[in-house]
Short mmCIF file of C-alpha atoms in Angstrom, two decimals:
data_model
loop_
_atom_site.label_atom_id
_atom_site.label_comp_id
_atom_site.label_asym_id
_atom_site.label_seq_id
_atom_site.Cartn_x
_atom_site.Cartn_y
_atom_site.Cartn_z
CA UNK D 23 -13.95 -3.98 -8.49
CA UNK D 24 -10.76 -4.36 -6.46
CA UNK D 25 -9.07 -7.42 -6.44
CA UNK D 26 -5.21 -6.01 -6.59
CA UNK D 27 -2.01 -7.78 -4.80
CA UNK D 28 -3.26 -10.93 -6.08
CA UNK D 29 -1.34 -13.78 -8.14
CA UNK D 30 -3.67 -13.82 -11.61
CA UNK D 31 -0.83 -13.34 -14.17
CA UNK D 32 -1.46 -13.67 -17.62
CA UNK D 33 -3.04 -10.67 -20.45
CA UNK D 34 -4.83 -8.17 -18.97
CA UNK D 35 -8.84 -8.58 -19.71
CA UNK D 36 -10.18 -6.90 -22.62
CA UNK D 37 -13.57 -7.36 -21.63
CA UNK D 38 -12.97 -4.71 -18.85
CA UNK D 39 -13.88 -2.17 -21.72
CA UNK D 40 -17.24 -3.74 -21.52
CA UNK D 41 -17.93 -2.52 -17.93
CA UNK D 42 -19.90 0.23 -18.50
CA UNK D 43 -21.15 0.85 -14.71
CA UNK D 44 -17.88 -0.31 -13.22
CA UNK D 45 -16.50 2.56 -10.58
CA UNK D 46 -13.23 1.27 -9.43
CA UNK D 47 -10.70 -0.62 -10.66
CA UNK D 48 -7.66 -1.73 -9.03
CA UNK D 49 -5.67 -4.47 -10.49
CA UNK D 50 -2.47 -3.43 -9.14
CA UNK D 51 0.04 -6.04 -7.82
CA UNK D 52 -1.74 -9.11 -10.26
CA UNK D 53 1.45 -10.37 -12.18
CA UNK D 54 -0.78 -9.24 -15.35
CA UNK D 55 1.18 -8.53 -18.40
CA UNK D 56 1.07 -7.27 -22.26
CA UNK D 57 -0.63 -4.47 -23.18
CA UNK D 58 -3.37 -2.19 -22.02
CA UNK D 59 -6.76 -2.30 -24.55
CA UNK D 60 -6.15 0.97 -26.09
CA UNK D 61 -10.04 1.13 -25.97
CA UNK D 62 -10.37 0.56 -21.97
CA UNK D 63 -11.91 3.44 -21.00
CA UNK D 64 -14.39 3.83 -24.34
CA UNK D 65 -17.49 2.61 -22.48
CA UNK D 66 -16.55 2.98 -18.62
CA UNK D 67 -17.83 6.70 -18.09
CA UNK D 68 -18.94 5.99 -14.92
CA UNK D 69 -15.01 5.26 -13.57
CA UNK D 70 -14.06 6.93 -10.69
CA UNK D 71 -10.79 4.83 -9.79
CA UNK D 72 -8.56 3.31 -12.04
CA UNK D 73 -4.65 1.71 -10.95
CA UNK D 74 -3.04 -1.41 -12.56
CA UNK D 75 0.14 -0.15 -11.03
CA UNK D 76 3.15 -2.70 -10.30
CA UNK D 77 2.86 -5.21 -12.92
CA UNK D 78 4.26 -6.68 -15.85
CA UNK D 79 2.06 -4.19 -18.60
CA UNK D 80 3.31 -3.22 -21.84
CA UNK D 81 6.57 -3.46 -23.89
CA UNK D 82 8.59 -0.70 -24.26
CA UNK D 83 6.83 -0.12 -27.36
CA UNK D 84 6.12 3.91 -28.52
CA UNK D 85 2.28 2.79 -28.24
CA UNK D 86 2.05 1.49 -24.80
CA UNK D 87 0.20 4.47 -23.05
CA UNK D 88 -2.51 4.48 -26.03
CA UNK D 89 -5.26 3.67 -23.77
CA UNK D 90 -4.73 6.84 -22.21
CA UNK D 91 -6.25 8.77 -24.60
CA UNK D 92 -9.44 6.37 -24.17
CA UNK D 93 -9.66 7.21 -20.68
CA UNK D 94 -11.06 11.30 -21.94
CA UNK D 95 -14.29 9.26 -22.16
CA UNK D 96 -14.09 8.89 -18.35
CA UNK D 97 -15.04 12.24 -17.16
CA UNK D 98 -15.42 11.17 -13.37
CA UNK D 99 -12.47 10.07 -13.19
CA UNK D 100 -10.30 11.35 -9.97
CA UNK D 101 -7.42 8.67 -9.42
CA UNK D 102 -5.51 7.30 -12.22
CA UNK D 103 -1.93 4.82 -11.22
CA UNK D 104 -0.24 3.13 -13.59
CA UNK D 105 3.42 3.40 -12.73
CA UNK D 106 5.93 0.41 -12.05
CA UNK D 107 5.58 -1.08 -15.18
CA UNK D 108 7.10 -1.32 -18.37
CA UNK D 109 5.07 1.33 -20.79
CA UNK D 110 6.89 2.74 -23.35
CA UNK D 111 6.63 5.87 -25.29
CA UNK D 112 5.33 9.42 -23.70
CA UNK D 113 1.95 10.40 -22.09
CA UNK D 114 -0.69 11.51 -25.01
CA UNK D 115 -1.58 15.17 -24.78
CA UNK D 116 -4.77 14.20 -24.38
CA UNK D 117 -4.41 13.60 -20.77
CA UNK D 118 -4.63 17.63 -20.13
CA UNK D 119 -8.56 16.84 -21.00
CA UNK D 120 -9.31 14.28 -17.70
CA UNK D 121 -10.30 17.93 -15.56
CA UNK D 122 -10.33 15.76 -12.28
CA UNK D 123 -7.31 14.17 -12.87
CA UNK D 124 -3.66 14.89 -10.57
CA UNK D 125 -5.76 18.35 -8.92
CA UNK D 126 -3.29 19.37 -6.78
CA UNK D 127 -1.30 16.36 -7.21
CA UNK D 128 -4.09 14.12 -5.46
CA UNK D 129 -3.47 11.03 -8.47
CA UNK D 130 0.30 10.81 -7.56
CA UNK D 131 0.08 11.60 -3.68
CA UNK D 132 -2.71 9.11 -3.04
CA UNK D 133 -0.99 6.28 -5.59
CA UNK D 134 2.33 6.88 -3.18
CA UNK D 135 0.58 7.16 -0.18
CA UNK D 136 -0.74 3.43 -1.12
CA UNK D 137 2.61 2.36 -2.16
CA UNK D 138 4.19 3.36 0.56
CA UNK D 139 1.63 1.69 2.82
CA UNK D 140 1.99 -2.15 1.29
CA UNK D 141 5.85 -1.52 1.51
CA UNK D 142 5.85 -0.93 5.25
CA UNK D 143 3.60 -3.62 5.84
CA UNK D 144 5.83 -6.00 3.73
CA UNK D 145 9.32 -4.83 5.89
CA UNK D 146 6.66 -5.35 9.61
CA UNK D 147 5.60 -8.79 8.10
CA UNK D 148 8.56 -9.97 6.55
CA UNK D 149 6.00 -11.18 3.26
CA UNK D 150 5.12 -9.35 -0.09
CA UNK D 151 1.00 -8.86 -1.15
CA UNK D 152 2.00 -11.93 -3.69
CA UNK D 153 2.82 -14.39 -1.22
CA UNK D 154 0.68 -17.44 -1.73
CA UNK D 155 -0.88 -17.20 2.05
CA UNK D 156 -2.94 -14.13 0.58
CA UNK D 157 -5.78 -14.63 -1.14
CA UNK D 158 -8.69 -12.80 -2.81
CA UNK D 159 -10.11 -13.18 0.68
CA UNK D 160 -7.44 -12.19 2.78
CA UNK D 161 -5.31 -9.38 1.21
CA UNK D 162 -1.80 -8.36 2.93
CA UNK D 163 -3.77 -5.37 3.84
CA UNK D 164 -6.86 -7.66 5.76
CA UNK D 165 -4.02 -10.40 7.61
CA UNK D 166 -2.47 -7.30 9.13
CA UNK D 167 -5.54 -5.56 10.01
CA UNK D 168 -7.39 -8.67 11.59
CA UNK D 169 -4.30 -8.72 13.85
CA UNK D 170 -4.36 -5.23 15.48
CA UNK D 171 -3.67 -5.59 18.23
CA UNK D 172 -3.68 -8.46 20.32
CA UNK D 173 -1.99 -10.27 17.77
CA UNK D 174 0.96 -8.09 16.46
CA UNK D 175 3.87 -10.19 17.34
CA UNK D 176 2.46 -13.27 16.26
CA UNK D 177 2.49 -11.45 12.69
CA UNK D 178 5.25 -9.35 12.91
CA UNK D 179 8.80 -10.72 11.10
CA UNK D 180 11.23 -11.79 13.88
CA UNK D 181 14.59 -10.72 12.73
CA UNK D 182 12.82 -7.41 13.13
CA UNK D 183 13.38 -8.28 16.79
CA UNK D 184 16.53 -10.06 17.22
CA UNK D 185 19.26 -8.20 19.13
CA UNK D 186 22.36 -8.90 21.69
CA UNK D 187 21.31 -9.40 25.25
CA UNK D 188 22.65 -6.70 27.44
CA UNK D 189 22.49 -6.92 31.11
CA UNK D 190 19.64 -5.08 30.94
CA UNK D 191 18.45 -7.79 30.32
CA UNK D 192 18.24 -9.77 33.02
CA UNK D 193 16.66 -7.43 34.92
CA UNK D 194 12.79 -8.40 34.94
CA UNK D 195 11.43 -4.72 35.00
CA UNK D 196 13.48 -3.62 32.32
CA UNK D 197 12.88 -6.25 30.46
CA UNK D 198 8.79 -5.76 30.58
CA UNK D 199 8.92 -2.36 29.76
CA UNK D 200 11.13 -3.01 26.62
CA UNK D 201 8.85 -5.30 25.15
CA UNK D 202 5.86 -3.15 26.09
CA UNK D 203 7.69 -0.73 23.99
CA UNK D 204 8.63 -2.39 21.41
CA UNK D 205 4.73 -4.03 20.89
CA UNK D 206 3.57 -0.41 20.99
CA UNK D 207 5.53 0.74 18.68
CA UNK D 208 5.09 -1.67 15.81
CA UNK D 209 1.17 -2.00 16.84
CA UNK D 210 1.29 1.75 15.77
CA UNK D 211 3.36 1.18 12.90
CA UNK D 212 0.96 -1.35 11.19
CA UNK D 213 -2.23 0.97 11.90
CA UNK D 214 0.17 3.72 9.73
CA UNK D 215 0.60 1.12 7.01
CA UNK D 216 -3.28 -0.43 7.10
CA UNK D 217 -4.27 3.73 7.37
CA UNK D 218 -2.02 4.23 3.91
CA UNK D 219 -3.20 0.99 2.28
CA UNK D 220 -6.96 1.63 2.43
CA UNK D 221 -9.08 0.65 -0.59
CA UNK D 222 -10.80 3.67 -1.49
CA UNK D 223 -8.27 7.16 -1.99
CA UNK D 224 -10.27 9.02 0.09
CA UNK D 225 -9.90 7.21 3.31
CA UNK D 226 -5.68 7.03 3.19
CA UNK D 227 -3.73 8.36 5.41
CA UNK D 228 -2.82 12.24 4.83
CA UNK D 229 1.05 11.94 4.37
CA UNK D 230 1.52 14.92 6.78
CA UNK D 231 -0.15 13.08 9.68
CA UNK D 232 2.00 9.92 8.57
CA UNK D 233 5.35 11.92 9.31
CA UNK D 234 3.76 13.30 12.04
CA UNK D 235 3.02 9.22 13.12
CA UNK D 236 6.09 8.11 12.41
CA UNK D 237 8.39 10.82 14.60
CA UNK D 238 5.82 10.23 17.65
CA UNK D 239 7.06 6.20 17.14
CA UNK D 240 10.60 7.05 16.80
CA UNK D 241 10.58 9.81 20.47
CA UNK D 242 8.70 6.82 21.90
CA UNK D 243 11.16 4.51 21.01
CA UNK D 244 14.57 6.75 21.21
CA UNK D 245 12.81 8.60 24.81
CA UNK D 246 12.79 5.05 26.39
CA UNK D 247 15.57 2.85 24.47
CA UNK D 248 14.85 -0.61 23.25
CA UNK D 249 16.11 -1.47 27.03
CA UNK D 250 13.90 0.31 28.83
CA UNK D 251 16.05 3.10 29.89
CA UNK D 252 15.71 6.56 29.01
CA UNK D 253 18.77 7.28 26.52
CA UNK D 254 20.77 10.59 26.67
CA UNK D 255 20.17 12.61 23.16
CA UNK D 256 23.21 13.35 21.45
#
Protein backbone atom coordinates (compact mmCIF):
# COMPACT_ATOMS: atom_id res chain seq x y z
CA UNK A 1 0.00 0.00 0.00
CA UNK A 2 1.52 3.35 -0.95
CA UNK A 3 -0.40 6.26 -0.69
CA UNK A 4 2.49 8.79 0.78
CA UNK A 5 2.75 12.77 -0.06
CA UNK A 6 -0.83 12.94 0.51
CA UNK A 7 -2.93 15.45 2.83
CA UNK A 8 -4.74 12.68 5.38
CA UNK A 9 -3.64 14.23 8.73
CA UNK A 10 -4.97 13.05 11.77
CA UNK A 11 -3.66 9.58 14.20
CA UNK A 12 -1.94 7.22 12.43
CA UNK A 13 -4.23 3.87 11.84
CA UNK A 14 -4.00 1.23 14.32
CA UNK A 15 -5.67 -1.17 12.28
CA UNK A 16 -2.48 -1.28 10.05
CA UNK A 17 -1.30 -3.96 12.69
CA UNK A 18 -4.10 -5.98 11.32
CA UNK A 19 -2.55 -6.30 7.80
CA UNK A 20 -1.14 -9.43 7.95
CA UNK A 21 -0.32 -9.88 4.02
CA UNK A 22 0.44 -6.22 3.54
CA UNK A 23 4.12 -5.82 1.71
CA UNK A 24 4.68 -2.15 1.54
CA UNK A 25 3.88 0.59 3.34
CA UNK A 26 4.61 4.07 2.67
CA UNK A 27 2.77 6.74 4.45
CA UNK A 28 5.38 9.25 4.25
CA UNK A 29 4.50 12.93 3.59
CA UNK A 30 0.50 12.35 5.09
CA UNK A 31 0.39 15.18 7.80
CA UNK A 32 -0.31 12.00 10.19
CA UNK A 33 0.50 12.59 13.75
CA UNK A 34 0.70 10.97 17.47
CA UNK A 35 2.19 7.96 18.04
CA UNK A 36 3.23 4.82 16.27
CA UNK A 37 1.09 1.42 17.59
CA UNK A 38 3.87 -0.02 19.50
CA UNK A 39 2.32 -3.34 18.18
CA UNK A 40 2.57 -2.39 14.24
CA UNK A 41 4.61 -4.85 13.08
CA UNK A 42 3.13 -7.92 15.50
CA UNK A 43 1.11 -9.49 12.66
CA UNK A 44 2.70 -7.97 9.33
CA UNK A 45 5.49 -10.72 8.73
CA UNK A 46 5.08 -10.56 5.33
CA UNK A 47 6.47 -6.58 5.22
CA UNK A 48 8.98 -5.90 2.93
CA UNK A 49 8.78 -1.92 2.94
CA UNK A 50 7.94 0.16 5.64
CA UNK A 51 8.50 4.49 5.70
CA UNK A 52 6.14 6.97 7.48
CA UNK A 53 8.97 9.41 7.13
CA UNK A 54 8.23 13.35 7.18
CA UNK A 55 5.34 13.69 9.36
CA UNK A 56 4.03 14.89 12.45
CA UNK A 57 4.62 11.18 14.57
CA UNK A 58 5.30 10.99 18.10
CA UNK A 59 6.08 13.36 21.05
CA UNK A 60 9.29 13.65 22.25
CA UNK A 61 8.34 11.15 24.68
CA UNK A 62 11.28 8.32 25.89
CA UNK A 63 8.68 5.70 24.33
CA UNK A 64 8.21 6.95 20.89
CA UNK A 65 10.37 4.36 18.90
CA UNK A 66 8.53 1.37 20.87
CA UNK A 67 7.12 -0.02 17.80
CA UNK A 68 10.46 -0.74 16.75
CA UNK A 69 10.94 -3.52 18.69
CA UNK A 70 7.55 -4.94 17.09
CA UNK A 71 8.95 -4.71 13.78
CA UNK A 72 11.62 -8.16 14.87
CA UNK A 73 8.38 -9.94 13.90
CA UNK A 74 8.99 -8.70 10.33
CA UNK A 75 11.75 -10.84 9.18
CA UNK A 76 11.48 -9.73 5.38
CA UNK A 77 11.85 -6.68 6.05
CA UNK A 78 14.63 -4.70 3.78
CA UNK A 79 13.69 -0.85 3.95
CA UNK A 80 12.71 0.75 7.09
CA UNK A 81 12.35 5.21 7.07
CA UNK A 82 11.09 6.89 9.70
CA UNK A 83 13.12 10.04 10.06
CA UNK A 84 11.77 13.76 9.95
CA UNK A 85 9.63 13.44 12.69
CA UNK A 86 9.39 14.09 16.17
CA UNK A 87 10.27 10.52 18.03
CA UNK A 88 11.74 10.76 21.14
CA UNK A 89 13.92 8.56 23.14
CA UNK A 90 16.80 6.13 21.53
CA UNK A 91 16.52 3.20 19.01
CA UNK A 92 15.69 -0.26 21.04
CA UNK A 93 18.53 -2.73 20.84
CA UNK A 94 16.37 -4.85 19.39
CA UNK A 95 16.80 -3.40 16.03
CA UNK A 96 20.36 -5.38 15.69
CA UNK A 97 17.75 -8.52 15.21
CA UNK A 98 15.92 -7.13 11.65
CA UNK A 99 19.14 -9.22 9.61
CA UNK A 100 17.95 -7.41 6.32
CA UNK A 101 17.77 -4.24 7.70
CA UNK A 102 20.50 -0.97 6.73
CA UNK A 103 22.96 -4.02 4.78
CA UNK A 104 25.40 -1.93 3.61
CA UNK A 105 23.56 1.10 4.40
CA UNK A 106 20.77 0.26 1.69
CA UNK A 107 17.69 1.56 4.49
CA UNK A 108 19.35 5.06 4.79
CA UNK A 109 20.79 5.41 1.11
CA UNK A 110 17.54 4.42 -0.57
CA UNK A 111 15.27 6.63 2.15
CA UNK A 112 17.78 9.70 0.96
CA UNK A 113 17.91 8.81 -2.40
CA UNK A 114 13.88 9.29 -2.23
CA UNK A 115 14.19 12.37 -0.28
CA UNK A 116 16.35 13.87 -2.28
CA UNK A 117 14.27 13.06 -5.36
CA UNK A 118 10.75 14.86 -4.11
CA UNK A 119 13.04 17.85 -3.05
CA UNK A 120 14.38 18.46 -6.55
CA UNK A 121 11.18 18.00 -8.03
CA UNK A 122 9.62 20.54 -5.52
CA UNK A 123 12.65 23.42 -6.38
CA UNK A 124 11.84 22.32 -10.78
CA UNK A 125 8.05 22.73 -9.96
CA UNK A 126 7.98 25.43 -7.66
CA UNK A 127 5.07 23.07 -5.45
CA UNK A 128 5.55 20.65 -2.40
CA UNK A 129 3.94 16.70 -2.65
CA UNK A 130 1.14 18.42 -0.18
CA UNK A 131 -0.10 20.89 -2.47
CA UNK A 132 -3.81 20.45 -2.90
CA UNK A 133 -3.46 19.91 -6.94
CA UNK A 134 -2.00 16.34 -5.95
CA UNK A 135 -4.07 13.78 -5.26
CA UNK A 136 -4.12 10.05 -4.44
CA UNK A 137 -4.30 9.86 -8.22
CA UNK A 138 -1.81 12.13 -9.29
CA UNK A 139 1.23 12.19 -6.91
CA UNK A 140 4.03 15.06 -7.35
CA UNK A 141 5.97 12.17 -8.59
CA UNK A 142 3.05 11.14 -11.56
CA UNK A 143 2.32 15.30 -12.63
CA UNK A 144 6.03 15.46 -13.34
CA UNK A 145 6.39 12.24 -15.00
CA UNK A 146 3.22 12.57 -17.32
CA UNK A 147 5.03 15.73 -18.50
CA UNK A 148 8.40 14.38 -19.77
CA UNK A 149 8.99 15.78 -22.19
CA UNK A 150 6.96 17.66 -24.40
CA UNK A 151 5.55 19.35 -21.61
CA UNK A 152 8.46 20.47 -19.27
CA UNK A 153 8.10 24.14 -19.36
CA UNK A 154 4.56 24.20 -19.02
CA UNK A 155 5.38 22.49 -15.49
CA UNK A 156 8.46 23.85 -14.67
CA UNK A 157 8.43 27.07 -11.94
CA UNK A 158 9.17 30.30 -13.91
CA UNK A 159 11.33 32.33 -11.68
CA UNK A 160 13.53 29.34 -12.34
CA UNK A 161 13.83 31.10 -15.70
CA UNK A 162 13.74 34.72 -15.26
CA UNK A 163 16.98 36.57 -16.06
CA UNK A 164 18.29 40.12 -17.56
CA UNK A 165 18.19 40.33 -21.31
CA UNK A 166 21.61 40.67 -22.74
CA UNK A 167 22.15 41.52 -26.28
CA UNK A 168 22.47 38.19 -26.86
CA UNK A 169 19.45 38.34 -26.87
CA UNK A 170 18.23 39.77 -29.65
CA UNK A 171 19.99 37.76 -31.76
CA UNK A 172 17.45 34.97 -33.06
CA UNK A 173 20.08 32.06 -33.25
CA UNK A 174 21.34 32.62 -29.98
CA UNK A 175 18.38 32.94 -28.62
CA UNK A 176 17.03 29.29 -29.98
CA UNK A 177 19.87 27.55 -28.88
CA UNK A 178 19.59 28.99 -25.27
CA UNK A 179 16.27 27.83 -24.78
CA UNK A 180 17.04 24.49 -26.44
CA UNK A 181 19.49 24.36 -23.68
CA UNK A 182 17.88 25.34 -21.08
CA UNK A 183 14.62 22.73 -21.94
CA UNK A 184 17.29 20.03 -22.11
CA UNK A 185 18.65 20.57 -19.21
CA UNK A 186 15.73 20.69 -16.83
CA UNK A 187 13.94 17.79 -19.07
CA UNK A 188 17.03 15.82 -17.71
CA UNK A 189 16.81 17.16 -14.39
CA UNK A 190 13.17 15.95 -13.73
CA UNK A 191 13.95 12.31 -15.22
CA UNK A 192 16.92 12.49 -12.19
CA UNK A 193 14.25 13.46 -9.69
CA UNK A 194 11.21 10.97 -11.11
CA UNK A 195 14.46 8.18 -11.34
CA UNK A 196 15.12 9.01 -7.33
CA UNK A 197 11.42 9.20 -6.42
CA UNK A 198 10.36 5.76 -7.68
CA UNK A 199 7.91 3.73 -5.57
CA UNK A 200 9.59 0.60 -5.02
CA UNK A 201 13.63 0.93 -3.46
CA UNK A 202 14.83 -1.16 -5.92
CA UNK A 203 14.13 0.80 -8.99
CA UNK A 204 15.79 4.40 -7.57
CA UNK A 205 18.30 5.93 -8.95
CA UNK A 206 21.95 4.68 -7.80
CA UNK A 207 23.29 7.97 -6.18
CA UNK A 208 26.62 7.50 -8.07
CA UNK A 209 24.93 7.67 -11.48
CA UNK A 210 22.86 10.75 -10.01
CA UNK A 211 26.24 12.78 -9.50
CA UNK A 212 27.34 11.42 -12.47
CA UNK A 213 23.71 13.03 -14.06
CA UNK A 214 23.93 15.98 -12.51
CA UNK A 215 27.79 17.12 -13.65
CA UNK A 216 26.81 15.97 -17.39
CA UNK A 217 23.74 18.85 -16.84
CA UNK A 218 25.95 21.34 -15.33
CA UNK A 219 29.16 20.85 -18.59
CA UNK A 220 26.04 21.06 -20.77
CA UNK A 221 24.92 24.04 -19.35
CA UNK A 222 28.41 25.87 -18.29
CA UNK A 223 30.04 24.34 -22.09
CA UNK A 224 27.29 26.42 -23.89
CA UNK A 225 26.17 29.38 -21.38
CA UNK A 226 22.57 30.16 -20.72
CA UNK A 227 23.20 32.53 -23.98
CA UNK A 228 24.18 30.24 -26.22
CA UNK A 229 27.79 30.95 -26.33
CA UNK A 230 30.46 28.78 -25.33
CA UNK A 231 31.88 30.41 -21.95
CA UNK A 232 35.67 30.53 -21.20
CA UNK A 233 36.40 28.21 -17.90
CA UNK A 234 38.00 30.01 -15.27
Amino acid sequence: MIVGANQFGGPFPVSFSNASRMKYLDLSITNLSGPVPFDLGRRMKDLVWLNVGRNNLGSGDAGDLRFVESLTNCSKLEILGFGENGFGGVLPTSIANLSKYGIGGRTSIEGDVYSYGILLLEMLIGKRPTDEMFTIRQSLHEFCKVALPERVMDIVDPRMLLEEPTEADNDAQNERVRRAKIRECLVSLVRIGIACSAEPPGERMNIKDVIIGLMTIKEVFLGVGIHGRRQMRR
